[in-house]
Short mmCIF file of C-alpha atoms and ligand atoms in Angstrom, two decimals:
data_model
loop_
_atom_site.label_atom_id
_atom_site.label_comp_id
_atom_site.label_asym_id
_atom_site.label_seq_id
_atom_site.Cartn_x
_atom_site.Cartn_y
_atom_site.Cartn_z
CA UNK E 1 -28.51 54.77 29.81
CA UNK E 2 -28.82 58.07 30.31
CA UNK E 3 -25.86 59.31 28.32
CA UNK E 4 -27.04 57.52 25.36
CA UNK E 5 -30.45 59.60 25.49
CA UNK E 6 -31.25 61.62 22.83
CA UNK E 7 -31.77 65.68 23.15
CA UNK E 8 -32.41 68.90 21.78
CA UNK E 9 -29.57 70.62 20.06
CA UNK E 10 -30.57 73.90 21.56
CA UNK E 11 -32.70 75.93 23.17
CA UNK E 12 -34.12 77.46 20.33
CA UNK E 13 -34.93 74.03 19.09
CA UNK E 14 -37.01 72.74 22.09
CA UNK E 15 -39.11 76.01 22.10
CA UNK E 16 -39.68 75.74 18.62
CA UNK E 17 -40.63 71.99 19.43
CA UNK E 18 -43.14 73.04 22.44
CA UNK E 19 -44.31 75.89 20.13
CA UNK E 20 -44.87 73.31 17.36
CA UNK E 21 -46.89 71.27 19.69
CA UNK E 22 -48.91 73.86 21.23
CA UNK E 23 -50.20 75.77 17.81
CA UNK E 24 -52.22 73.61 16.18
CA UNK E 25 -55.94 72.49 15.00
CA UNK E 26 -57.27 74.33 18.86
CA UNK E 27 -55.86 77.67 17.54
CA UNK E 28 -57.36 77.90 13.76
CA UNK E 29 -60.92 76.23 14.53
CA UNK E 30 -61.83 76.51 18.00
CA UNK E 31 -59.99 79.44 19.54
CA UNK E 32 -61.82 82.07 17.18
CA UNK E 33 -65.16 80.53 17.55
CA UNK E 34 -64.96 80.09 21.39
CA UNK E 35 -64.00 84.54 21.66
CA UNK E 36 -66.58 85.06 19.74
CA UNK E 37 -69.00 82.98 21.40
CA UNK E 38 -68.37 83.47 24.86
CA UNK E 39 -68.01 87.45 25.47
CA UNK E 40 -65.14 88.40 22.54
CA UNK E 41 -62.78 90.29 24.26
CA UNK E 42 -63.81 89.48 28.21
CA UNK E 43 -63.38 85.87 27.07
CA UNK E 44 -59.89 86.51 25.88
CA UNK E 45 -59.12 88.27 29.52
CA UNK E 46 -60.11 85.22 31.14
CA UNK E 47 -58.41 82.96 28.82
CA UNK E 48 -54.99 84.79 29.52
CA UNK E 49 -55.73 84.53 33.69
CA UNK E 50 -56.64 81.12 33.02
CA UNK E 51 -53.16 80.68 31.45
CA UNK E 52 -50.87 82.43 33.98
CA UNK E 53 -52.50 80.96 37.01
CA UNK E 54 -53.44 77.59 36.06
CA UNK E 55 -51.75 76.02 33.09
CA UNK E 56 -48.44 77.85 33.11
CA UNK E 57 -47.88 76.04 36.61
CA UNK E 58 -49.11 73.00 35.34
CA UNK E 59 -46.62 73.35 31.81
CA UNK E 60 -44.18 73.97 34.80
CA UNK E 61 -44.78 70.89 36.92
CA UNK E 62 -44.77 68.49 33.39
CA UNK E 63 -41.63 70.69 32.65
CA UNK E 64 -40.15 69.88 36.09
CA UNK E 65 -41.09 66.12 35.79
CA UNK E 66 -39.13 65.72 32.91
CA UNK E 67 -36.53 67.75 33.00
CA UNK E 68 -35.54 66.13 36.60
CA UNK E 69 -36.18 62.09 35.79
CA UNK E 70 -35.21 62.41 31.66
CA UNK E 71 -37.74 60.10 31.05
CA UNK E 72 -41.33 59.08 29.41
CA UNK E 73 -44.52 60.49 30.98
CA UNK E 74 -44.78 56.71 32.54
CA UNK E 75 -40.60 55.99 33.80
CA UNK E 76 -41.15 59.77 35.09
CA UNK E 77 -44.33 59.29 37.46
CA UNK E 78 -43.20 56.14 38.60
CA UNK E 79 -39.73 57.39 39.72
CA UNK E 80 -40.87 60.23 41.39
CA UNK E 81 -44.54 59.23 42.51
CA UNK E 82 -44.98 55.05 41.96
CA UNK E 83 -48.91 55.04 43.37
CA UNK E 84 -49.85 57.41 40.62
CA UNK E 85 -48.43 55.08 37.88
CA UNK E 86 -51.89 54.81 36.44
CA UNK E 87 -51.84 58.30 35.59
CA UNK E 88 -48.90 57.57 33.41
CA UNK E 89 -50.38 55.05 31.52
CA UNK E 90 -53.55 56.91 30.87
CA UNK E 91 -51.31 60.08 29.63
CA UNK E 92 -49.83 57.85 26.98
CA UNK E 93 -53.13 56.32 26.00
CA UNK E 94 -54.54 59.68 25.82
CA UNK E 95 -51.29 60.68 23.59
CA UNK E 96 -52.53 57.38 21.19
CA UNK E 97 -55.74 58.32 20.86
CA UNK E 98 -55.30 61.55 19.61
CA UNK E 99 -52.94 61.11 17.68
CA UNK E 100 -55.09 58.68 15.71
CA UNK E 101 -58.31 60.84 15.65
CA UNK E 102 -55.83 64.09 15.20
CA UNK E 103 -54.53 62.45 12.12
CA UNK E 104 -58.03 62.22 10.51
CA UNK E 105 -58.52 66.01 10.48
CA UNK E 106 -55.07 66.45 9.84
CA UNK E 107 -55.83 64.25 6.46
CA UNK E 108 -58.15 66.86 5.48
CA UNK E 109 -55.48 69.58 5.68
CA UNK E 110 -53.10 67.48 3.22
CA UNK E 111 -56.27 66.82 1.33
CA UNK E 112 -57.16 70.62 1.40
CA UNK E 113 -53.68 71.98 0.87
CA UNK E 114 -53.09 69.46 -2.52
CA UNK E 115 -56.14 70.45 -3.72
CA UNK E 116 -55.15 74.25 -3.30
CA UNK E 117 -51.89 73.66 -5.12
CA UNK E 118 -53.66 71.99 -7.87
CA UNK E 119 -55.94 74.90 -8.49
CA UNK E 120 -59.12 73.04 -7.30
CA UNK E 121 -60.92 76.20 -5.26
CA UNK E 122 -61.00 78.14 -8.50
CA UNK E 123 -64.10 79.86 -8.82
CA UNK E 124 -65.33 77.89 -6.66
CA UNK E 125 -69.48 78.41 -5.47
CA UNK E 126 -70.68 78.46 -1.59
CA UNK E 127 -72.63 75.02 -2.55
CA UNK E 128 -69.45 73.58 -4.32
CA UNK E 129 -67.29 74.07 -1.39
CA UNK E 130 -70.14 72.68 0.77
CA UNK E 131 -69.90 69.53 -1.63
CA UNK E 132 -66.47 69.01 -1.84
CA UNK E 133 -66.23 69.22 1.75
CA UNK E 134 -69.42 66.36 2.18
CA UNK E 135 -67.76 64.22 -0.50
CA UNK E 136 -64.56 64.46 1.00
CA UNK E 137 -65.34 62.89 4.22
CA UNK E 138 -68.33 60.74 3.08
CA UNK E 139 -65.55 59.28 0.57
CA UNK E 140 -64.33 56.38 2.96
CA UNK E 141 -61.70 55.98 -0.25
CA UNK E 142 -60.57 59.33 -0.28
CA UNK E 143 -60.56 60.44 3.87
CA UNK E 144 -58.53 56.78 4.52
CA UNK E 145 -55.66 58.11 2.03
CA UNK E 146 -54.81 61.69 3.07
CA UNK E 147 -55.27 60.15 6.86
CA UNK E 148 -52.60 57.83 6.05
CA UNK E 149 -50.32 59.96 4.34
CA UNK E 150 -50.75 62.56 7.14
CA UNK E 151 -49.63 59.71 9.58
CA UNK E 152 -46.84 59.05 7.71
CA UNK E 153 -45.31 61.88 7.45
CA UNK E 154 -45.70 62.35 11.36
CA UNK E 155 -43.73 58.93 11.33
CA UNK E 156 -41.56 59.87 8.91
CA UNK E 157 -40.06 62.91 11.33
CA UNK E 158 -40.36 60.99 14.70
CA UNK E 159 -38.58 58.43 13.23
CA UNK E 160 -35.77 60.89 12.26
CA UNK E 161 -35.01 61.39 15.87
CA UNK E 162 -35.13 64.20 18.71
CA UNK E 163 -32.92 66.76 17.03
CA UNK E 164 -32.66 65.79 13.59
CA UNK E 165 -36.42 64.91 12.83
CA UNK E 166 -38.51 66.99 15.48
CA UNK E 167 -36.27 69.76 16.49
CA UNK E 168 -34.87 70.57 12.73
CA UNK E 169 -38.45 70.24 11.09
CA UNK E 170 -39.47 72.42 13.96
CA UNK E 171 -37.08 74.93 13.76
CA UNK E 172 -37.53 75.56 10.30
CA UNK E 173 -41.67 75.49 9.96
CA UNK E 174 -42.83 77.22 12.78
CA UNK E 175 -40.82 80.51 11.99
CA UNK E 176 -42.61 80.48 8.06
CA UNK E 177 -45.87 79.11 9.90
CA UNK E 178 -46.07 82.70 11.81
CA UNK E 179 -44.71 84.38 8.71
CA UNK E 180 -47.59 82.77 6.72
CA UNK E 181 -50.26 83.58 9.25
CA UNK E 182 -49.16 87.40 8.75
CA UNK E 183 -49.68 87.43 5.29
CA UNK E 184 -53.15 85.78 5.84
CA UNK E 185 -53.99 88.24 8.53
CA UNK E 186 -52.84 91.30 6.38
CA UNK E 187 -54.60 89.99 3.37
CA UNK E 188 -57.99 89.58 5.45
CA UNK E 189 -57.63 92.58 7.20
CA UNK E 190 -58.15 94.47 4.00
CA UNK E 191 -61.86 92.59 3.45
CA UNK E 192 -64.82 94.62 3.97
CA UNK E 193 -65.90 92.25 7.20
CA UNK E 194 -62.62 93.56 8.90
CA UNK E 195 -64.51 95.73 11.32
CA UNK E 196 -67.39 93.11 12.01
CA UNK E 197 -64.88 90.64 12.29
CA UNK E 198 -62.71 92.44 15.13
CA UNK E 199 -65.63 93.37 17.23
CA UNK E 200 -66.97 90.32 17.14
CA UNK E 201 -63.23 88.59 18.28
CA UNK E 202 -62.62 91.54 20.71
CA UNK E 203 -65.54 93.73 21.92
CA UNK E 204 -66.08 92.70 25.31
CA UNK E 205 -69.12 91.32 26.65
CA UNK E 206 -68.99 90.88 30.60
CA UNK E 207 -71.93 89.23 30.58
CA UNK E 208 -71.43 86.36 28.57
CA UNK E 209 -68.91 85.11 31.16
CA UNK E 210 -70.77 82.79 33.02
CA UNK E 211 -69.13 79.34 34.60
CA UNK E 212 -69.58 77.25 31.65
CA UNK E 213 -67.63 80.56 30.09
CA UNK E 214 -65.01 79.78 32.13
CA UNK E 215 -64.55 76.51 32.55
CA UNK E 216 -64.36 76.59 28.29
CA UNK E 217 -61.08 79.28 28.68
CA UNK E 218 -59.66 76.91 30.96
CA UNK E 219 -60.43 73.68 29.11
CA UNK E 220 -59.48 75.60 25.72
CA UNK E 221 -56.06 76.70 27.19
CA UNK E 222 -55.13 73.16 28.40
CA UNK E 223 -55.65 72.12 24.86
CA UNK E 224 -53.89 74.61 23.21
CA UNK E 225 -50.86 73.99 25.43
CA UNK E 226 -51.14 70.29 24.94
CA UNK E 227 -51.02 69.86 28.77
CA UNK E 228 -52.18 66.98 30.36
CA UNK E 229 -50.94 63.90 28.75
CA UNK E 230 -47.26 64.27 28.96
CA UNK E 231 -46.38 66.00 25.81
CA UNK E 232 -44.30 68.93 27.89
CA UNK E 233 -42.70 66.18 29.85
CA UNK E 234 -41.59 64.12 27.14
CA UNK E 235 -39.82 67.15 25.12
CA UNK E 236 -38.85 68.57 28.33
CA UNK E 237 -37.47 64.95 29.22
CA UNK E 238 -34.95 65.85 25.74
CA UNK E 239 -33.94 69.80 27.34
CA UNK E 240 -30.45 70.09 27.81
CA UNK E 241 -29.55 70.61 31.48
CA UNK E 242 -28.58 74.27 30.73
CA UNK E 243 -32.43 74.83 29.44
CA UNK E 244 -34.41 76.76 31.70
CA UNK E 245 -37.85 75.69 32.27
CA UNK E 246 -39.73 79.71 32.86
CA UNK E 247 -38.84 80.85 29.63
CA UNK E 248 -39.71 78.12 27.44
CA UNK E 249 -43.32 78.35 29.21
CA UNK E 250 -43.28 81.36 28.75
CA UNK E 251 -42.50 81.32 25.51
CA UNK E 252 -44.24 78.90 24.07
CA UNK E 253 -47.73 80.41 25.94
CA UNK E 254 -46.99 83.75 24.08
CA UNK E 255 -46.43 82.60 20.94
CA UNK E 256 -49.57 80.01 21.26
CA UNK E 257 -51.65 82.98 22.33
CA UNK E 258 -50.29 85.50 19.89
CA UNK E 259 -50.78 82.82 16.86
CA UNK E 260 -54.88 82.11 18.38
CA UNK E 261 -55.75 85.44 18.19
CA UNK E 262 -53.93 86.16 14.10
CA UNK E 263 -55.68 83.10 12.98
CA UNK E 264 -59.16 84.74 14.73
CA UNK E 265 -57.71 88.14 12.69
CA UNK E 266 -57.40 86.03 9.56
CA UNK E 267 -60.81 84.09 9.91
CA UNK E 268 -63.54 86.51 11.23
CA UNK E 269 -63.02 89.09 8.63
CA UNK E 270 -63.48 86.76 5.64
CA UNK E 271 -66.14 85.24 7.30
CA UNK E 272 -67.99 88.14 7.73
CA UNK E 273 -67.20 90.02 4.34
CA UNK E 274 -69.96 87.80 3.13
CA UNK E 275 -73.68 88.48 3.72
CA UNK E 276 -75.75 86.37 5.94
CA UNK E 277 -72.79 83.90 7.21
CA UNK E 278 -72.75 82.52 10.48
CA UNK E 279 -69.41 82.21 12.34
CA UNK E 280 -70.03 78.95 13.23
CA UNK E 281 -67.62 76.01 14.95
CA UNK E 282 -65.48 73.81 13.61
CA UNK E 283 -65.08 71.75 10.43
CA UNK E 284 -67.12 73.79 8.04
CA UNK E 285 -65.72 77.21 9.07
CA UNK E 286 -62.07 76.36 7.85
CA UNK E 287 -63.09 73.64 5.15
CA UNK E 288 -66.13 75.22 3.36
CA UNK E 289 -66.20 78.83 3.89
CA UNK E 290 -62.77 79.78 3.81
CA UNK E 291 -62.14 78.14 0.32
CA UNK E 292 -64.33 80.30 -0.80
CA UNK E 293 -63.42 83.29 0.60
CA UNK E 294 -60.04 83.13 -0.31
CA UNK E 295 -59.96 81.78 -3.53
CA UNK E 296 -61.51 85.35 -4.58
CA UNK E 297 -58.42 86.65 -2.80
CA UNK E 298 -56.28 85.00 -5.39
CA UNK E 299 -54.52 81.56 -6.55
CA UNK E 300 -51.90 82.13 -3.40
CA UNK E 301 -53.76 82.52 -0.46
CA UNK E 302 -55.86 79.32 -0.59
CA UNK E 303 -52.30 77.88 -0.75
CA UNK E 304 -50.75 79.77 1.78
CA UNK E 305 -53.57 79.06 4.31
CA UNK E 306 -53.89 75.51 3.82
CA UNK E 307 -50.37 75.31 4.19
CA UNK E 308 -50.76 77.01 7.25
CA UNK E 309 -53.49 74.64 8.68
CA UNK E 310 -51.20 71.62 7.73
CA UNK E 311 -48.08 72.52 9.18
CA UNK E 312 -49.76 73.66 12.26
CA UNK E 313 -51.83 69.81 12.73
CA UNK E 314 -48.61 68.23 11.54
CA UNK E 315 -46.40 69.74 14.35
CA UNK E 316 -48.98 69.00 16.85
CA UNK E 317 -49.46 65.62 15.63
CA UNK E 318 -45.59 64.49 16.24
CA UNK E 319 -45.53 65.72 19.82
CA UNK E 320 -48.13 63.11 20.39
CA UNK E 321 -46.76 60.62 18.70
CA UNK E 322 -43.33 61.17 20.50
CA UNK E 323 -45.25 60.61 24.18
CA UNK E 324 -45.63 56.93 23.02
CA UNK E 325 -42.62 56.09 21.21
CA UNK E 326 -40.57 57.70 24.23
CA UNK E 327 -42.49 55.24 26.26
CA UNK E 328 -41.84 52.43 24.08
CA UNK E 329 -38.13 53.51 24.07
CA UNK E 330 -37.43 54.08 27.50
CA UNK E 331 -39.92 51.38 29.17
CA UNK E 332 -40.10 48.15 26.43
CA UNK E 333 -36.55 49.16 25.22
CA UNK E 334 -37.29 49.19 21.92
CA UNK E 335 -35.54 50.52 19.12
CA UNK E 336 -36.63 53.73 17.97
CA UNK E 337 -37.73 52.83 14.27
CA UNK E 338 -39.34 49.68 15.99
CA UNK E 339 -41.54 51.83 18.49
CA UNK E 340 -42.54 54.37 15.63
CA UNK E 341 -43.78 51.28 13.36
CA UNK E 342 -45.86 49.71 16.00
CA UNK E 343 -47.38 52.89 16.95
CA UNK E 344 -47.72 53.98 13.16
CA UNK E 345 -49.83 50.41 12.71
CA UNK E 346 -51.65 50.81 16.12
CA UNK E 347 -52.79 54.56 15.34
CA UNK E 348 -53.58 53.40 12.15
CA UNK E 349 -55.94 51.26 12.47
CA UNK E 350 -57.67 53.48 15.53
CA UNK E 351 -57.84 56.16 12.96
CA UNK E 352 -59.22 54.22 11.14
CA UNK E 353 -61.98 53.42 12.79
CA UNK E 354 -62.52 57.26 13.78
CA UNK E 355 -62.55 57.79 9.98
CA UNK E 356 -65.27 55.79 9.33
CA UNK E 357 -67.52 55.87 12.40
CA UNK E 358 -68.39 59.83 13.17
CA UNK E 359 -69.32 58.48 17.19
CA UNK E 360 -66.50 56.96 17.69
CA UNK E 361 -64.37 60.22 16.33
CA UNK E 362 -66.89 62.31 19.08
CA UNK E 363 -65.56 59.98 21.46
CA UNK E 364 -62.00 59.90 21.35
CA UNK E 365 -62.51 64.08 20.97
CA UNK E 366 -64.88 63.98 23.98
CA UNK E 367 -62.84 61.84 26.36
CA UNK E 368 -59.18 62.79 25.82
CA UNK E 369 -60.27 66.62 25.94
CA UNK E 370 -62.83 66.48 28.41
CA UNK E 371 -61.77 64.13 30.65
CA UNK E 372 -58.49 62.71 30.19
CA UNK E 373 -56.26 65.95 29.80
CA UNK E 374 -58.39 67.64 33.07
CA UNK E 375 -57.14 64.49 35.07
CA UNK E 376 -53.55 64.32 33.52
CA UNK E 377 -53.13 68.25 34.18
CA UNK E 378 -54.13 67.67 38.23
CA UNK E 379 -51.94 64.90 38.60
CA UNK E 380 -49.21 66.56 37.57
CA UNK E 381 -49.39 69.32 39.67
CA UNK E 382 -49.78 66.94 42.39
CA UNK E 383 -47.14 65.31 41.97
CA UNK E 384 -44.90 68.21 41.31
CA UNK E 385 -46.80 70.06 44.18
CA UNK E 386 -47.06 67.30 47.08
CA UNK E 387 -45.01 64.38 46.30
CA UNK E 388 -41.93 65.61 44.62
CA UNK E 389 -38.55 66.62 47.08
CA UNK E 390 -39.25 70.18 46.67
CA UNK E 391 -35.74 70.99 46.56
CA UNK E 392 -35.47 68.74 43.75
CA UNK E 393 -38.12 70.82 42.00
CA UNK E 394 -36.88 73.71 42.84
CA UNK E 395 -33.34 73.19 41.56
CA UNK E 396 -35.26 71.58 38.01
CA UNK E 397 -36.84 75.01 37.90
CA UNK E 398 -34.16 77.11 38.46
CA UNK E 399 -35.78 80.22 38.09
CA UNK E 400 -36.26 83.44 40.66
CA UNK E 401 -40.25 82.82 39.98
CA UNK E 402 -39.94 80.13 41.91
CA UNK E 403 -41.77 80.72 45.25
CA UNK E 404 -44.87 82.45 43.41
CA UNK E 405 -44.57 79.07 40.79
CA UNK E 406 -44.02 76.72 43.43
CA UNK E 407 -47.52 78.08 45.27
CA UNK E 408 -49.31 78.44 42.11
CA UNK E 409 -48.21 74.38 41.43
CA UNK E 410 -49.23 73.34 45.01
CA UNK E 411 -52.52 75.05 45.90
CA UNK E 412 -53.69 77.70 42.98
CA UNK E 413 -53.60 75.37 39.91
CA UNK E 414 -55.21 71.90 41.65
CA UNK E 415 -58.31 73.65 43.40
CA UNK E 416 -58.59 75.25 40.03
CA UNK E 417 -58.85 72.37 37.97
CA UNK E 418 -60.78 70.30 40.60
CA UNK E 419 -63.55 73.36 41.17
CA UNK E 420 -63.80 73.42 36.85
CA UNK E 421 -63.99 69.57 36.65
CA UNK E 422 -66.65 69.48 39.27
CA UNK E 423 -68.25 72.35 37.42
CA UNK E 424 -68.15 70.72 34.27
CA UNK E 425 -69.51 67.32 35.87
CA UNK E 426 -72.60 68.82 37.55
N1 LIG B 1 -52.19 71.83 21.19
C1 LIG B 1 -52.72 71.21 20.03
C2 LIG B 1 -53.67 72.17 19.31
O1 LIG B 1 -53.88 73.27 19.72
C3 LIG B 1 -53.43 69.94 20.32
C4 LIG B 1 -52.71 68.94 21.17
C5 LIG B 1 -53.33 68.40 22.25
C6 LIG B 1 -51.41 68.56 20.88
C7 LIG B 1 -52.68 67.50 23.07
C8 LIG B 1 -50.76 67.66 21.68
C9 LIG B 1 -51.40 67.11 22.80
O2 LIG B 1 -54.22 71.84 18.30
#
């Protein structure tokens, strides 16, 4: 069986992949507001600490996991660790669920981006882009459609296979994602909110950096890393046995951290080149002031941006979606077309649901980012850290770093992540 599993051409291809997965929707809309919110340019400090100590080890142990066993986030915990088998099905239900509430906002981005092409932000007003943005998701008719072709095209790619669907579509996008993102950055840079924009992203502010502070760098990095619900372990699960574990972390943290802070370089000036506008979270930053903004900049950018946003979701999107076909593969032995189609009607109509009902979005958001990836990310370090042969992990990891990984894995990264959850709980 395990000659006939699929893999990763190279090891370009499966950083590209982890890449892919990592920059997404957390970089554009929440990574700028967070800085700015919680102390600029301390908060950026602790979000990079956060990252070395804490979910670098636990990329590491999901890295490990799969690498060693070559199987789903479930096969994987119950070879190595059977009494934690739970954890493995609550990874891959966490993978479903936000893959179908992912998919809604990703709709938008198709929505945005066809609109862009089609010249529909010239000219526009502040209270035009406000209304197209309202109408848009109040529009059952219209949020249902983009939603659906967004989750089709994520099917489309899985369905194409390890290498030929996520590791070719990967290879090529995320190199003209970053080169996109420049031009963005360059273009904004020019604004007159530039300066505002940059102090307000990276003057630090010591004393904003309280617990809640830091709990939100740590909870913000596991979600930018897509740690926690077996996303690393499944791709990692398709590495070749020549790829080495350290660098692809490493990698794939730098060029997740480096692509946060150009879409903060390409936001926070535009935002505040105009009078009187809040930086505020979310939605309404990227959907209804941005249009504006650059749509003044010329026909292009709107384009390029959009683009931007929907490659960026779309990557992200298949890495979920792979967690539960690679389940359904390797566990209910399905064919791979098969396991795509039932998850494409199962996320479907989930999504749906999160379309319509707003709470029920909150909800899926709440839980899988709150709760579920937390408790995936400690798990996994316990495994790797206490249960695992550690000669086994050691020899997965193959690295020099080993010792200071290998202590960061056992002790650092689960009091971390228990102190933050109990934090976060109290
Ligand atoms: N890392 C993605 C982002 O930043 C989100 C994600 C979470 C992807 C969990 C996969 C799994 O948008």
């Amino acid at each position: 069986m395990h000659q006939q599993r699929e893999h990763f051409g190279s090891r370009f291809a499966v950083i590209m992949a982890l890449a892919g997965s990592a920059v997404g929707l957390g970089n554009i809309w929440r990574f700028p507001y967070m800085v700015g919110r919680h102390g600029g340019g301390a908060f950026i400090i602790v979000y990079i600490v956060c990252s070395l100590l804490v979910s670098l080890p636990v990329f590491f142990a999901e890295g490990i996991l799969g690498k060693s066993t070559r199987l789903n986030t479930l096969g994987a915990i119950k070879k190595v660790a059977p009494k934690w088998r739970w954890a493995g099905y609550m990874g891959i239900l966490a993978a479903f669920v936000i893959t179908s509430y992912y998919s809604v906002v990703g709709g938008w981005s198709l929505d945005y981006f066809i609109r862009s092409v089609s010249g529909g932000f010239k000219g526009l007003s502040m209270e035009a882009s406000a209304g197209i943005f309202s109408r848009m998701t109040s529009s059952a008719w219209e949020t249902l459609v983009s939603f659906f072709g967004f989750l089709l095209l994520s099917a489309m790619v899985v369905a194409a296979g390890v290498e030929k669907g996520i590791g070719r579509f990967s290879k090529l996008m995320m190199p003209l994602l970053f080169f996109m993102i420049v031009l963005i950055v360059v273009k904004s840079l020019s604004l007159p909110g530039a300066k505002q924009g940059m102090d307000y992203l990276l003057k630090p502010d010591f004393s904003k950096l309280d617990g809640p502070a830091i709990a939100a760098a740590l909870g913000q990095s596991f979600f930018s890393l897509s740690l926690g619900v077996g996303c690393v372990l499944t791709y990692s699960s398709y590495m070749k046995s020549d790829g080495k574990i350290f660098q692809t972390g490493l990698w794939t943290a730098l060029f997740d951290t480096i692509f946060a802070l150009m879409a903060g370089f390409a936001i926070m000036p535009a935002v505040f080149s105009v009078e009187g506008l809040e930086p505020s979270a979310g939605p309404s930053l990227v959907y209804e002031t941005l249009p504006v903004i650059f749509s003044q900049m010329g026909v292009l950018v709107p384009v390029i941006f959009f683009l931007a946003v929907l490659i960026a979701a779309f990557t992200s999107s298949i890495s979920m979606y792979e967690v539960v076909v690679a389940w359904l593969v390797d566990e209910k032995k399905m064919p791979r077309p098969r396991a795509v189609l039932l998850v494409f009607v199962a996320a479907a109509a989930l999504g749906t649901v999160c379309a319509l009902v707003p709470a029920v979005f909150n909800a899926c958001d709440f839980s899988t980012s709150n709760i579920f990836m937390t408790l995936g990310a400690l798990i996994f370090v316990i495994i790797v850290g206490w249960c695992m042969p550690s000669h086994i992990a050691r020899d997965t990891f193959d690295g020099k770093a080993w010792p200071v990984v290998h202590f960061l894995i056992k002790w650092i990264a689960p009091v971390a992540i228990a102190a933050i959850a109990v934090t976060n709980l109290l």
